[in-house]
Amino acid sequence: MTPQVQAFWIFVAMACLVAGFFLWVARSTRQAHEVNQDAARRLRRNFFYSLTGLLVIVLALTLRHMPYPVPTERPERIIFVVGKQFAFGISSRPIADDADWEAATYSAPVQIPTGAMVEFRVSSFDVNHGFAVYSPSGELLGQVQAMPGYVNRLRMRFRRPGIYHVFCLEFCGMDHYRMRGLFFVVPRTNTQSHTRSLLAGTGE
Amino acid sequence: MPLPVAGDGLWQEGEARAFRRLTLAWMGTMMFLFSTMLLLGYFMRLFQANAFRTMRPEWFYAVLTLHGLGMVATWFVGGMAATGYLLTRYSRPSIWISRLALAGTLVGAGLLAAATLFGLFGTGWYFLYPLPFYSSGVWPPWATGCFFGALALLFSVWTIWVLDLLRAIASRFPLRQALGWHVLSGRPSLGVPSFVLVATVSLIAGAAGLAAGMVLLGLWAVEWLRSGYSNDALLMKNLTFFFGHIITNITMYLGVGVVYELLPGYAGRPWKLSKALAWAWNTVLLLVVLAYAHHLYMDFAQPRVLQDTGQIVSYFLSVPAAVVSIFGGLALVYAAPMRWTLASWLFFLGLMGWAIGGVGAVIDSTVALNSRFHNTLWVPAHFHTYYLMGVVLMLLGFAHHLAVDLTGEPERPAMRHAILALLAIGGYGFLLAFYWAGAHSVPRRFAAYPRELSQGVAAARVAVVFIALIVIAVALYLWETARRCWRAFSA
Ligand code: HEM
Ligand SMILES: [Cu+2]
């Protein structure tokens, strides 16, 4: 199960819990009676401590998994990405101007070896775009904004070889939903022949 | 009991009547705009279900922009009008400023409709810099001008309105007291209603948000008028989300304030200002201005400290909401001699929607997960929960409360059951399709889904069925409420 789908089920479970609690309270009004104020206050205090405790624990667990680059880590490959209405130029060489960008959108997709730490250096030549990487099975793996005037560095590692699609995840105009890009992840050994099989459509 | 109460020294009979009619006009505007924007939402989900294969995507995006801004505006003014009305129990909000705001809102809404439907202006509701300047040939410059003119008008009249309500509060309670600071230092509440505290917090935050909105418009204008000057995209994004986050959040809080004031009347118990309540809402005031940072998690150029703050603040903002407002609302109702009517059910279900939307929001505000949820349909999923099943229900509850109060016409239980059941089933079904699609990597704001993301089409098709139920529920609600409002207005 992907992390997103896990989160979905956690959400559904908690939403049911909340709804159940509300319905239980609504039913309690069938037999009205006085409520012990001290008990209510104690309950609220306990709720406060348990909720705060839970949040602190989840914060401690999740704040360590930030998607931001760690300065001590060195990327193995650097890939340059520039968004422009309505395509992504993705290249292993820097994209400095419109001609570079044009060339990058037409040339063969870049190849990234499995397991390598890649750094995508992402920017934009016009409006904000969103550089979002999708696995060969269509799962959103990670993303970063492509912003004019800034270079955002997204580091990722890919285990599975195959065709990775890029979709635009920041609204950028009428063809936003058609704005995309592509790269290959290939087994670290045997790079050449695998690419050939991918291009011939026999890969994953 | 209808407000304003004439003859208690605050209001004279004629003024009281005028204020009531004005509030009814606001409610009529709210219901009219809501039903139109709702149909636009239906149109978009049908579009995503591939119901209009030959229509150009420009239409989808123009409608997206109008629906988003239109809905945000509708519920903000609805919350303000309800708050202003309830404040007349304690003070004197200006009738003329509220009229000015109504006129400004109507003209502004008309200009927005013109820019989007005639000009095809389609940047999404938060018009992220510099998209309005890059129309790729879709919208003409006049549409951009019309759009920004509309925003300038709306922000101006709303700022005046917000400041006037704060003035009205301050003329009765010193702002220190309205913020409950005396209660924090252990003194008795001095008759400050908890509703006034909630309203004060919302209005102060709202003024800050609108100020940021004005600065934002100013920067846009400078770039537009002075060729060669260009703004910093990251700064503009920070301002945009500061404004957008606050305006949408305080709309929620204005609705919550209404529930604080009116639900006790149905529960037969008071909801008094306590130390916990004062703590909670002062915490909200402090944190709500920082929480916007969670919209920029995927801007890796943003200073890292703002990213960490974003998650911590977003997490802890849920504590006062859950422990004081939601728990407080439940404790108010628990085993109470409750008078269950359409209005009180809507308040109660509104609190529930707020709680459920909050769960979705906290999940999304986790940076580690936001990498996979940012700008997917999870985002509209959680804010539609807050809105459609939260503040919308609270304010529809308010309008119904008002309509029954002013006409004295009792409601029909069969209608009540039908409306509530259709709203709950339709609403949560519609939302679940959003959440499910978001969890399956479907992006938001896609007019149509590429082959690789065909699960998006499946979700849209499911949603369309549930939206039909919402449309029926809203039609029944209007039949019950809008008619009563009209009768009270023309009486
Ligand atoms: C049954 C009622 C509603 C329906 C069917 C509906 C439908 C939709 C749809 C299909 C979208 C586009 C989702 C996407 O990004 O792909 C959307 C966006 C949006 N809706 Fe609604 N909606 C409803 C109610 C509301 C309410 C009550 C609000 C209150 C504020 C609201 C505010 C928005 C906003 C702000 C957006 C984002 C616009 C943007 O991305 O620029 N909607 N809605
Ligand atoms: Cu784009």
XYZ file of C-alpha atoms and ligand atoms in Angstrom:
739
model
C 0.000 0.000 0.000
C 1.344 3.446 -0.860
C 1.748 5.998 1.942
C -1.105 7.969 0.394
C -3.483 5.031 0.540
C -2.442 4.276 4.113
C -3.179 7.891 4.999
C -6.542 7.559 3.278
C -7.556 4.630 5.458
C -6.326 6.348 8.602
C -8.440 9.310 7.572
C -11.524 7.169 6.944
C -11.116 5.447 10.311
C -10.758 8.736 12.179
C -13.660 10.326 10.295
C -15.869 7.372 11.285
C -14.722 7.747 14.878
C -15.627 11.447 14.873
C -18.990 10.811 13.216
C -19.758 7.994 15.645
C -18.995 10.268 18.563
C -21.262 12.992 17.227
C -24.126 10.562 16.661
C -23.683 9.156 20.155
C -23.909 12.668 21.609
C -26.986 13.412 19.490
C -28.661 10.255 20.801
C -27.863 11.189 24.382
C -30.349 14.048 24.110
C -33.223 11.567 24.077
C -32.881 11.394 27.831
C -31.891 14.788 29.069
C -30.234 14.997 32.466
C -27.826 17.165 34.394
C -24.162 16.648 33.600
C -21.477 16.554 36.252
C -19.395 19.622 35.382
C -16.282 18.367 37.151
C -16.363 15.125 35.205
C -16.725 17.081 31.966
C -13.778 19.262 32.848
C -11.658 16.235 33.734
C -12.578 14.606 30.458
C -11.590 17.723 28.568
C -8.257 17.856 30.369
C -7.518 14.258 29.487
C -8.525 14.897 25.902
C -6.187 17.878 25.807
C -3.226 15.868 27.114
C -3.832 12.861 24.890
C -4.285 14.964 21.753
C -1.218 17.086 22.486
C 0.799 13.963 23.294
C -0.291 12.281 20.099
C 0.610 15.333 18.030
C 4.039 15.616 19.658
C 4.758 11.957 18.929
C 3.668 12.238 15.292
C 5.694 15.438 14.924
C 8.780 13.722 16.306
C 8.305 10.818 13.921
C 7.576 12.842 10.799
C 9.755 15.958 11.107
C 12.764 13.689 10.508
C 11.491 12.742 7.068
C 11.674 16.070 5.337
C 11.975 16.047 1.541
C 14.556 18.835 1.565
C 18.193 18.333 0.466
C 20.630 17.391 3.217
C 23.862 19.408 2.748
C 26.120 16.510 3.763
C 24.748 14.185 1.092
C 26.237 14.314 -2.396
C 24.046 13.627 -5.392
C 25.390 11.161 -7.944
C 23.597 12.691 -10.910
C 22.329 16.162 -11.625
C 19.373 16.641 -13.933
C 18.225 20.063 -15.068
C 14.516 20.764 -15.385
C 12.797 23.849 -16.722
C 9.041 24.263 -16.992
C 7.524 26.519 -19.597
C 3.936 26.726 -20.836
C 3.230 23.814 -21.555
C 6.069 21.276 -21.306
C 9.025 20.271 -19.154
C 12.530 20.413 -20.565
C 14.505 17.692 -18.769
C 18.198 17.388 -19.549
C 21.525 16.318 -18.124
C 22.972 19.610 -19.373
C 22.043 23.035 -18.012
C 19.081 24.745 -19.706
C 19.979 28.386 -20.049
C 17.596 29.759 -22.644
C 14.604 28.987 -24.816
C 16.754 27.220 -27.421
C 18.195 24.858 -24.776
C 14.716 24.262 -23.463
C 13.351 23.537 -26.918
C 16.186 21.071 -27.526
C 15.583 19.384 -24.169
C 11.905 18.834 -24.874
C 12.693 17.122 -28.199
C 15.783 15.082 -27.371
C 15.763 11.491 -26.087
C 14.661 11.170 -22.448
C 17.411 11.265 -19.838
C 18.404 8.025 -18.160
C 18.946 7.594 -14.480
C 20.545 4.446 -13.053
C 18.600 2.614 -10.347
C 19.644 3.390 -6.808
C 21.490 6.572 -7.743
C 20.824 9.716 -5.761
C 19.709 12.248 -8.364
C 19.275 15.931 -7.873
C 16.691 17.633 -10.059
C 17.456 21.340 -10.367
C 14.057 22.722 -11.171
C 13.128 26.143 -12.448
C 10.700 27.896 -14.774
C 10.932 30.314 -17.663
C 7.459 31.792 -17.230
C 4.889 31.014 -14.516
C 4.892 28.608 -11.566
C 4.731 24.951 -12.520
C 4.869 21.844 -10.376
C 7.440 19.161 -11.173
C 5.832 15.930 -9.964
C 7.386 12.519 -10.506
C 5.098 9.526 -11.095
C 6.285 5.918 -10.885
C 5.768 3.540 -13.823
C 2.596 2.345 -12.076
C 1.225 5.880 -11.765
C 2.008 6.587 -8.130
C 2.994 10.136 -7.184
C 6.452 9.786 -5.605
C 7.497 13.344 -4.926
C 7.380 16.872 -6.231
C 8.796 20.351 -6.112
C 7.621 23.699 -7.415
C 9.178 25.127 -10.584
C 9.331 28.827 -9.908
C 10.578 31.668 -12.110
C 13.747 33.198 -10.716
C 14.483 30.285 -8.363
C 16.136 26.886 -8.610
C 14.594 24.264 -6.350
C 16.602 21.103 -5.692
C 14.670 17.869 -5.381
C 16.664 14.744 -4.512
C 15.287 11.290 -5.163
C 16.389 7.689 -5.575
C 14.588 5.171 -7.781
C 14.575 1.466 -7.174
C 12.383 0.298 -10.016
C 13.507 0.608 -13.648
C 10.943 1.874 -16.115
C 9.299 4.928 -17.632
C 8.690 7.697 -15.123
C 6.144 10.324 -16.069
C 6.238 13.904 -14.937
C 3.016 15.872 -14.604
C 2.575 19.539 -13.834
C 1.151 20.023 -10.345
C 0.862 23.785 -10.212
C -1.860 25.330 -12.296
C -0.223 27.162 -15.205
C -2.916 27.924 -17.804
C -5.231 26.322 -20.290
C -3.023 23.326 -21.178
C -1.877 22.708 -17.620
C -3.485 19.257 -17.582
C -1.521 18.268 -20.696
C 1.833 19.544 -19.510
C 4.192 16.636 -18.939
C 7.659 15.197 -19.186
C 9.384 11.853 -19.091
C 12.589 10.119 -18.011
C 13.899 6.580 -17.835
C 15.227 4.711 -14.870
C 17.501 1.907 -16.034
C 19.330 -0.877 -14.202
C 22.748 0.314 -13.173
C 24.446 -2.366 -15.251
C 23.497 -2.849 -18.843
C 22.272 0.689 -19.431
C 22.367 0.610 -23.225
C 20.400 -2.506 -24.043
C 17.785 -1.772 -21.440
C 17.085 1.600 -22.953
C 16.696 0.004 -26.323
C 14.117 -2.399 -24.947
C 12.296 0.459 -23.201
C 12.165 2.451 -26.399
C 10.910 -0.603 -28.253
C 8.123 -0.882 -25.724
C 9.233 -4.222 -24.306
C 10.353 -2.790 -20.975
C 8.188 -2.434 -17.957
C -36.177 36.305 19.478
C -35.582 38.598 16.500
C -32.696 41.012 16.732
C -31.988 43.888 16.987
C -34.146 44.359 20.058
C -35.706 47.784 19.783
C -36.125 49.980 22.812
C -33.227 48.696 24.928
C -31.380 51.935 24.403
C -29.296 50.644 21.481
C -31.772 50.501 18.621
C -34.902 52.328 17.631
C -37.789 50.507 16.013
C -37.168 51.865 12.494
C -33.469 51.102 12.611
C -34.052 47.635 13.966
C -36.409 46.913 11.095
C -33.932 48.257 8.557
C -31.148 46.100 9.990
C -33.332 43.012 9.806
C -34.224 43.688 6.182
C -30.587 44.267 5.373
C -29.631 40.957 6.981
C -32.351 39.249 4.958
C -30.951 40.840 1.819
C -27.534 39.456 2.737
C -29.005 36.003 3.275
C -30.800 36.206 -0.060
C -27.524 37.159 -1.748
C -25.734 34.327 0.007
C -28.320 31.761 -1.070
C -28.408 33.039 -4.624
C -24.629 33.057 -5.037
C -24.343 29.658 -3.361
C -26.813 27.984 -5.685
C -25.145 29.437 -8.779
C -21.642 28.517 -7.651
C -22.880 25.052 -6.703
C -24.088 24.461 -10.243
C -20.715 25.627 -11.533
C -19.082 23.036 -9.269
C -21.391 20.393 -10.708
C -20.379 21.514 -14.201
C -16.686 21.071 -13.352
C -17.089 17.592 -11.958
C -19.108 16.638 -15.059
C -16.328 18.085 -17.193
C -13.797 15.915 -15.370
C -16.074 12.924 -15.926
C -15.726 13.629 -19.679
C -19.338 14.690 -20.098
C -18.465 17.583 -22.439
C -15.872 16.106 -24.759
C -16.025 18.891 -27.332
C -15.848 21.826 -24.961
C -12.543 23.692 -24.693
C -10.602 23.512 -21.403
C -10.581 27.321 -21.203
C -14.179 27.026 -20.075
C -13.290 24.658 -17.304
C -10.612 27.024 -16.017
C -12.768 30.140 -16.244
C -15.457 28.332 -14.263
C -12.864 27.021 -11.779
C -11.785 30.589 -11.107
C -15.317 31.912 -10.737
C -16.490 28.997 -8.591
C -13.495 29.225 -6.260
C -13.523 32.970 -5.734
C -17.297 33.138 -5.807
C -17.648 30.529 -3.071
C -14.936 32.052 -0.897
C -16.594 35.458 -1.252
C -20.093 34.100 -0.618
C -19.251 32.445 2.672
C -17.029 35.235 3.865
C -19.811 37.791 3.430
C -22.382 35.332 4.775
C -20.280 34.898 7.920
C -19.764 38.639 8.235
C -23.473 39.391 7.808
C -24.450 36.786 10.403
C -21.814 38.100 12.809
C -22.941 41.683 12.285
C -26.546 40.706 12.946
C -25.726 38.836 16.149
C -23.547 41.719 17.333
C -26.604 43.999 17.338
C -27.533 42.363 20.631
C -24.524 44.076 22.210
C -23.601 47.044 20.052
C -24.312 49.057 16.933
C -22.651 47.945 13.720
C -23.225 50.540 11.017
C -26.146 49.905 8.679
C -24.633 52.116 6.019
C -21.315 50.360 5.950
C -23.052 47.019 5.671
C -25.107 48.420 2.770
C -21.932 49.675 1.142
C -20.406 46.225 1.544
C -23.486 44.625 -0.004
C -23.386 46.945 -3.002
C -19.630 46.454 -3.379
C -19.967 42.686 -3.122
C -22.685 42.557 -5.770
C -20.755 44.775 -8.184
C -17.541 42.881 -7.470
C -19.238 39.532 -8.070
C -20.640 40.876 -11.337
C -17.195 42.013 -12.471
C -15.707 38.632 -11.574
C -18.419 36.894 -13.546
C -17.741 39.173 -16.523
C -13.963 38.643 -16.396
C -14.320 34.866 -16.251
C -17.413 34.106 -18.335
C -16.955 36.775 -21.026
C -13.197 37.242 -20.801
C -12.331 33.584 -20.055
C -9.983 34.809 -17.345
C -8.802 31.557 -15.788
C -5.985 31.625 -13.259
C -7.631 29.635 -10.475
C -8.971 31.397 -7.423
C -5.599 32.472 -6.053
C -4.270 34.001 -9.320
C -0.726 32.947 -8.560
C 1.914 35.410 -9.699
C 2.703 35.819 -12.601
C 0.018 33.699 -14.305
C -2.472 36.549 -14.973
C 0.197 38.104 -17.245
C 0.697 34.856 -19.196
C -2.703 34.174 -20.671
C -1.262 32.198 -23.632
C -3.808 33.989 -25.756
C -6.858 32.931 -23.761
C -7.960 36.080 -21.973
C -7.574 39.678 -23.173
C -6.000 42.431 -21.041
C -9.405 43.948 -20.239
C -10.332 40.723 -18.443
C -7.198 40.983 -16.295
C -8.073 44.597 -15.528
C -11.662 43.717 -14.747
C -10.529 40.899 -12.452
C -8.094 43.026 -10.462
C -10.593 45.886 -10.359
C -13.135 43.509 -8.855
C -10.658 42.353 -6.213
C -9.663 45.916 -5.344
C -13.317 46.832 -4.885
C -14.102 43.741 -2.815
C -11.037 44.074 -0.580
C -11.787 47.765 0.035
C -15.405 47.383 1.063
C -14.662 44.274 3.107
C -11.840 45.985 4.968
C -14.145 48.855 5.888
C -16.785 46.379 6.997
C -14.349 44.355 9.127
C -13.037 47.506 10.774
C -16.570 48.717 11.453
C -17.520 45.493 13.238
C -14.351 45.780 15.318
C -15.280 49.373 16.106
C -18.744 48.254 17.168
C -17.269 45.630 19.485
C -14.734 48.074 20.900
C -17.447 50.625 21.660
C -19.042 48.132 24.045
C -16.096 46.089 25.343
C -12.508 47.342 25.441
C -10.625 45.081 22.995
C -8.595 43.628 25.876
C -11.815 42.356 27.353
C -13.249 41.306 24.013
C -10.130 39.156 23.649
C -10.730 37.714 27.101
C -7.411 38.852 28.544
C -9.059 39.726 31.839
C -10.288 36.154 32.070
C -6.784 34.875 31.376
C -5.547 36.791 34.390
C -8.153 35.097 36.540
C -10.877 37.729 36.726
C -14.582 37.005 36.059
C -15.922 37.309 32.520
C -17.615 40.730 33.083
C -20.432 39.699 30.783
C -18.288 39.307 27.661
C -20.065 36.660 25.577
C -17.890 33.913 24.124
C -19.271 34.810 20.682
C -17.716 38.273 20.978
C -14.321 36.732 21.698
C -14.567 34.475 18.641
C -15.735 37.350 16.460
C -12.948 39.648 17.685
C -10.268 37.063 16.949
C -11.729 36.411 13.496
C -12.028 40.093 12.642
C -8.511 41.018 13.760
C -7.060 38.138 11.748
C -9.326 39.076 8.860
C -8.051 42.653 8.882
C -4.473 41.328 8.716
C -5.372 39.037 5.824
C -7.101 41.799 3.893
C -4.164 44.132 4.492
C -1.868 41.522 2.941
C -4.342 41.242 0.067
C -4.141 45.001 -0.511
C -0.327 44.954 -0.489
C -0.478 42.097 -2.962
C -2.763 44.063 -5.279
C -0.455 47.058 -4.957
C 2.543 44.991 -6.073
C 0.554 43.659 -9.015
C -0.401 47.198 -9.994
C 3.183 48.438 -9.801
C 4.380 45.695 -12.109
C 1.517 46.274 -14.494
C 2.010 50.015 -14.722
C 5.798 50.187 -14.656
C 7.265 48.211 -17.503
C 10.588 46.646 -16.640
C 9.800 46.138 -12.980
C 9.060 42.608 -11.915
C 8.108 41.180 -8.567
C 9.746 38.365 -6.661
C 7.778 35.177 -7.265
C 8.438 33.746 -3.807
C 7.404 36.912 -2.006
C 4.219 37.102 -4.070
C 3.452 33.483 -3.254
C 3.909 34.109 0.461
C 1.573 37.110 0.312
C -0.996 35.238 -1.764
C -1.232 32.354 0.651
C -1.075 34.550 3.722
C -4.114 36.361 2.379
C -5.894 33.273 1.031
C -5.293 31.109 4.072
C -6.500 33.731 6.523
C -9.589 34.740 4.607
C -10.735 31.129 4.258
C -9.877 30.260 7.855
C -11.632 33.191 9.415
C -14.708 32.448 7.346
C -14.760 29.141 9.188
C -14.307 30.928 12.514
C -17.094 33.412 11.773
C -19.380 30.420 11.281
C -18.140 28.876 14.520
C -18.887 32.155 16.317
C -22.480 31.966 15.099
C -22.743 28.465 16.552
C -21.333 29.659 19.895
C -24.065 32.284 20.026
C -27.060 30.321 18.772
C -26.561 26.651 19.683
C -26.966 27.336 23.439
C -30.502 28.592 22.791
C -31.398 25.211 21.313
C -29.549 23.213 23.971
C -31.051 25.143 26.863
C -27.583 25.619 28.400
C -25.119 28.525 28.293
C -21.769 28.464 26.472
C -19.890 30.809 28.750
C -16.551 32.501 28.364
C -14.061 30.536 30.441
C -10.334 30.606 30.936
C -9.878 27.610 28.622
C -11.912 29.325 25.956
C -9.901 32.517 26.207
C -6.660 30.544 25.995
C -7.899 28.666 22.990
C -8.923 31.654 20.926
C -5.874 33.724 21.787
C -3.742 30.791 20.678
C -5.717 30.705 17.441
C -5.074 34.399 16.871
C -1.358 33.848 17.337
C -1.071 30.720 15.206
C -3.499 31.409 12.375
C -1.201 34.041 10.881
C 1.670 31.543 10.687
C -0.149 28.463 9.458
C -0.229 29.674 5.864
C 3.380 28.456 5.587
C 2.076 24.926 4.925
C 1.044 26.066 1.434
C 4.717 26.548 0.521
C 6.160 23.203 1.651
C 6.971 22.329 -1.947
C 8.880 25.581 -2.447
C 12.260 24.312 -1.457
C 13.679 27.831 -1.788
C 11.559 28.956 1.159
C 13.620 29.361 4.373
C 13.696 26.021 6.163
C 12.560 27.457 9.492
C 9.252 28.491 7.904
C 8.721 24.912 6.699
C 9.207 23.414 10.162
C 7.107 26.164 11.713
C 4.393 25.454 9.169
C 3.973 21.869 10.283
C 4.255 22.549 14.009
C 1.805 25.450 13.872
C -0.668 23.566 11.677
C -0.608 20.637 14.091
C -1.137 22.738 17.201
C -3.823 24.875 15.624
C -5.981 21.760 15.778
C -5.739 21.616 19.582
C -7.841 24.664 20.521
C -10.336 23.795 17.797
C -10.753 20.205 18.955
C -10.434 20.618 22.716
C -12.404 23.823 23.179
C -14.798 24.427 20.286
C -15.644 20.909 19.149
C -15.458 19.271 22.555
C -17.295 22.293 23.971
C -20.051 21.981 21.397
C -20.434 18.283 22.130
C -20.486 18.890 25.888
C -23.131 21.562 25.354
C -25.380 19.110 23.548
C -24.613 15.985 25.584
C -27.776 14.912 27.436
C -29.165 18.418 27.004
C -32.890 19.189 26.758
C -32.185 19.773 23.096
C -34.630 21.356 20.674
C -33.703 19.640 17.415
C -34.695 21.737 14.418
C -33.211 22.141 10.954
C -31.087 25.010 12.272
C -29.715 23.195 15.317
C -28.989 20.065 13.282
C -27.122 22.143 10.734
C -25.035 23.743 13.492
C -24.272 20.350 14.977
C -23.403 18.720 11.651
C -21.345 21.788 10.771
C -19.168 21.206 13.827
C -18.796 17.596 12.757
C -17.705 18.577 9.245
C -15.187 20.977 10.740
C -13.738 18.150 12.839
C -13.559 15.706 9.917
C -12.058 18.296 7.573
C -9.521 19.026 10.296
C -8.346 15.405 10.256
C -7.805 15.626 6.495
C -5.998 18.933 6.905
C -3.618 17.730 9.609
C -2.674 14.728 7.462
C -1.915 17.046 4.550
C 0.047 19.486 6.708
C 2.626 16.777 7.461
C 5.542 17.786 5.231
C 6.629 14.182 4.665
C 3.177 13.350 3.291
C 2.638 16.677 1.570
C 5.207 15.601 -1.033
C 2.582 13.134 -2.190
C -0.579 15.124 -1.459
C 0.305 18.675 -2.447
C -1.947 19.859 -5.295
C -3.674 16.516 -5.601
C -7.427 16.269 -5.138
C -6.743 15.669 -1.423
C -6.495 19.457 -1.096
C -9.951 20.342 -2.453
C -11.159 17.279 -0.517
C -10.224 18.675 2.868
C -11.217 22.273 2.235
C -14.551 21.268 0.740
C -15.120 19.295 3.958
C -14.450 22.404 6.050
C -16.616 24.457 3.813
C -19.458 22.437 2.371
C -19.962 20.234 5.439
C -18.745 22.869 7.921
C -19.235 26.571 7.620
C -21.829 26.270 4.834
C -24.049 24.176 7.081
C -23.527 26.578 9.980
C -24.521 29.591 7.889
C -27.416 27.814 6.191
C -28.458 27.003 9.760
C -28.213 30.675 10.631
C -30.355 31.716 7.656
C -32.969 29.149 8.586
C -32.897 30.204 12.222
C -33.426 33.788 11.120
C -36.217 32.906 8.696
C -38.161 30.957 11.322
C -37.485 33.591 13.943
C -38.777 36.434 11.804
C -41.842 34.726 10.345
C -42.768 32.522 13.285
C -43.683 29.856 10.756
C -42.882 26.418 12.181
C -40.818 24.042 10.074
C -41.967 20.765 8.562
C -40.232 17.696 10.035
C -40.479 15.657 6.817
C -38.661 18.378 4.895
C -36.070 18.619 7.627
C -35.330 14.896 7.467
C -35.107 14.915 3.677
C -32.770 17.923 3.584
C -30.443 16.590 6.262
C -30.259 13.067 4.872
C -29.615 14.234 1.304
C -27.005 16.749 2.421
C -25.150 14.222 4.557
C -25.163 11.392 2.008
C -24.565 13.620 -1.005
C -21.944 15.722 0.737
C -19.812 12.936 2.174
C -20.132 10.845 -0.981
C -18.943 13.768 -3.099
C -16.047 14.389 -0.696
C -15.001 10.761 -0.440
C -14.513 10.688 -4.215
C -12.135 13.663 -3.853
C -10.185 12.047 -0.990
C -9.957 8.701 -2.740
C -8.708 10.293 -5.952
C -6.178 12.379 -4.030
C -4.861 9.249 -2.341
C -4.535 7.702 -5.789
C -2.295 10.504 -7.053
C -4.909 12.390 -9.099
C -3.890 16.061 -9.421
C -6.284 18.903 -8.674
C -7.179 21.441 -11.369
C -7.031 19.023 -14.295
C -9.760 19.802 -16.811
C -9.406 16.247 -18.128
C -7.303 13.331 -16.974
C -4.559 11.725 -19.067
C -4.691 8.006 -19.757
C -2.201 7.255 -16.966
C -4.552 8.867 -14.429
C -7.856 7.415 -15.577
C -8.803 6.725 -11.926
C -9.559 10.459 -11.885
C -12.378 9.970 -14.375
C -13.810 7.095 -12.346
C -13.855 9.237 -9.200
C -15.504 12.125 -11.054
C -18.252 9.823 -12.322
C -19.007 8.636 -8.800
C -18.971 12.205 -7.508
C -21.462 13.376 -10.106
C -24.125 11.054 -8.666
C -23.649 12.377 -5.155
C -23.624 16.016 -6.271
C -27.101 15.463 -7.707
C -28.266 14.647 -4.164
C -26.711 17.865 -2.859
C -28.481 19.844 -5.558
C -31.831 18.341 -4.533
C -31.095 19.016 -0.865
C -30.235 22.642 -1.583
C -33.370 23.068 -3.691
C -35.510 21.760 -0.818
C -33.659 23.966 1.635
C -34.276 27.022 -0.530
C -37.935 26.133 -0.774
C -38.131 26.066 3.010
C -35.867 28.992 3.832
C -35.680 31.425 0.943
C -39.475 31.662 0.804
C -39.660 32.466 4.505
C -36.883 35.024 4.111
C -38.761 36.643 1.271
C -41.955 36.797 3.289
C -40.149 38.358 6.224
C -38.444 40.812 3.885
C -41.634 42.007 2.252
C -43.676 42.045 5.473
C -21.643 20.642 -4.042
C -20.896 21.672 -3.950
C -19.580 21.834 -4.653
C -19.105 21.204 -5.765
C -19.773 20.159 -6.599
C -17.780 21.707 -5.988
C -16.945 21.286 -6.994
C -15.661 21.709 -7.186
C -14.751 21.180 -8.155
C -15.048 20.042 -9.115
C -13.589 21.860 -8.049
C -12.341 21.649 -8.869
C -11.491 20.593 -8.264
C -10.158 20.461 -8.973
O -9.223 21.203 -8.599
O -10.038 19.627 -9.867
C -13.764 22.825 -7.009
C -12.799 23.726 -6.600
C -12.999 24.661 -5.615
N -14.132 24.830 -4.832
Fe -15.816 23.765 -4.949
N -17.496 22.638 -5.035
C -18.577 22.739 -4.200
C -18.688 23.555 -3.101
C -17.754 24.483 -2.737
C -17.888 25.346 -1.604
C -19.053 25.376 -0.641
C -16.805 26.110 -1.593
C -16.592 27.171 -0.544
C -15.604 27.965 -0.467
C -15.967 25.749 -2.709
C -14.758 26.327 -3.026
C -13.902 25.871 -3.988
C -12.582 26.394 -4.212
C -11.921 27.548 -3.462
C -12.019 25.638 -5.229
C -10.607 25.781 -5.794
C -10.626 26.611 -7.001
C -9.231 26.616 -7.574
O -8.574 25.548 -7.600
O -8.798 27.697 -7.985
N -16.582 24.754 -3.378
N -15.036 22.718 -6.480
Cu 2.640 23.766 -15.820
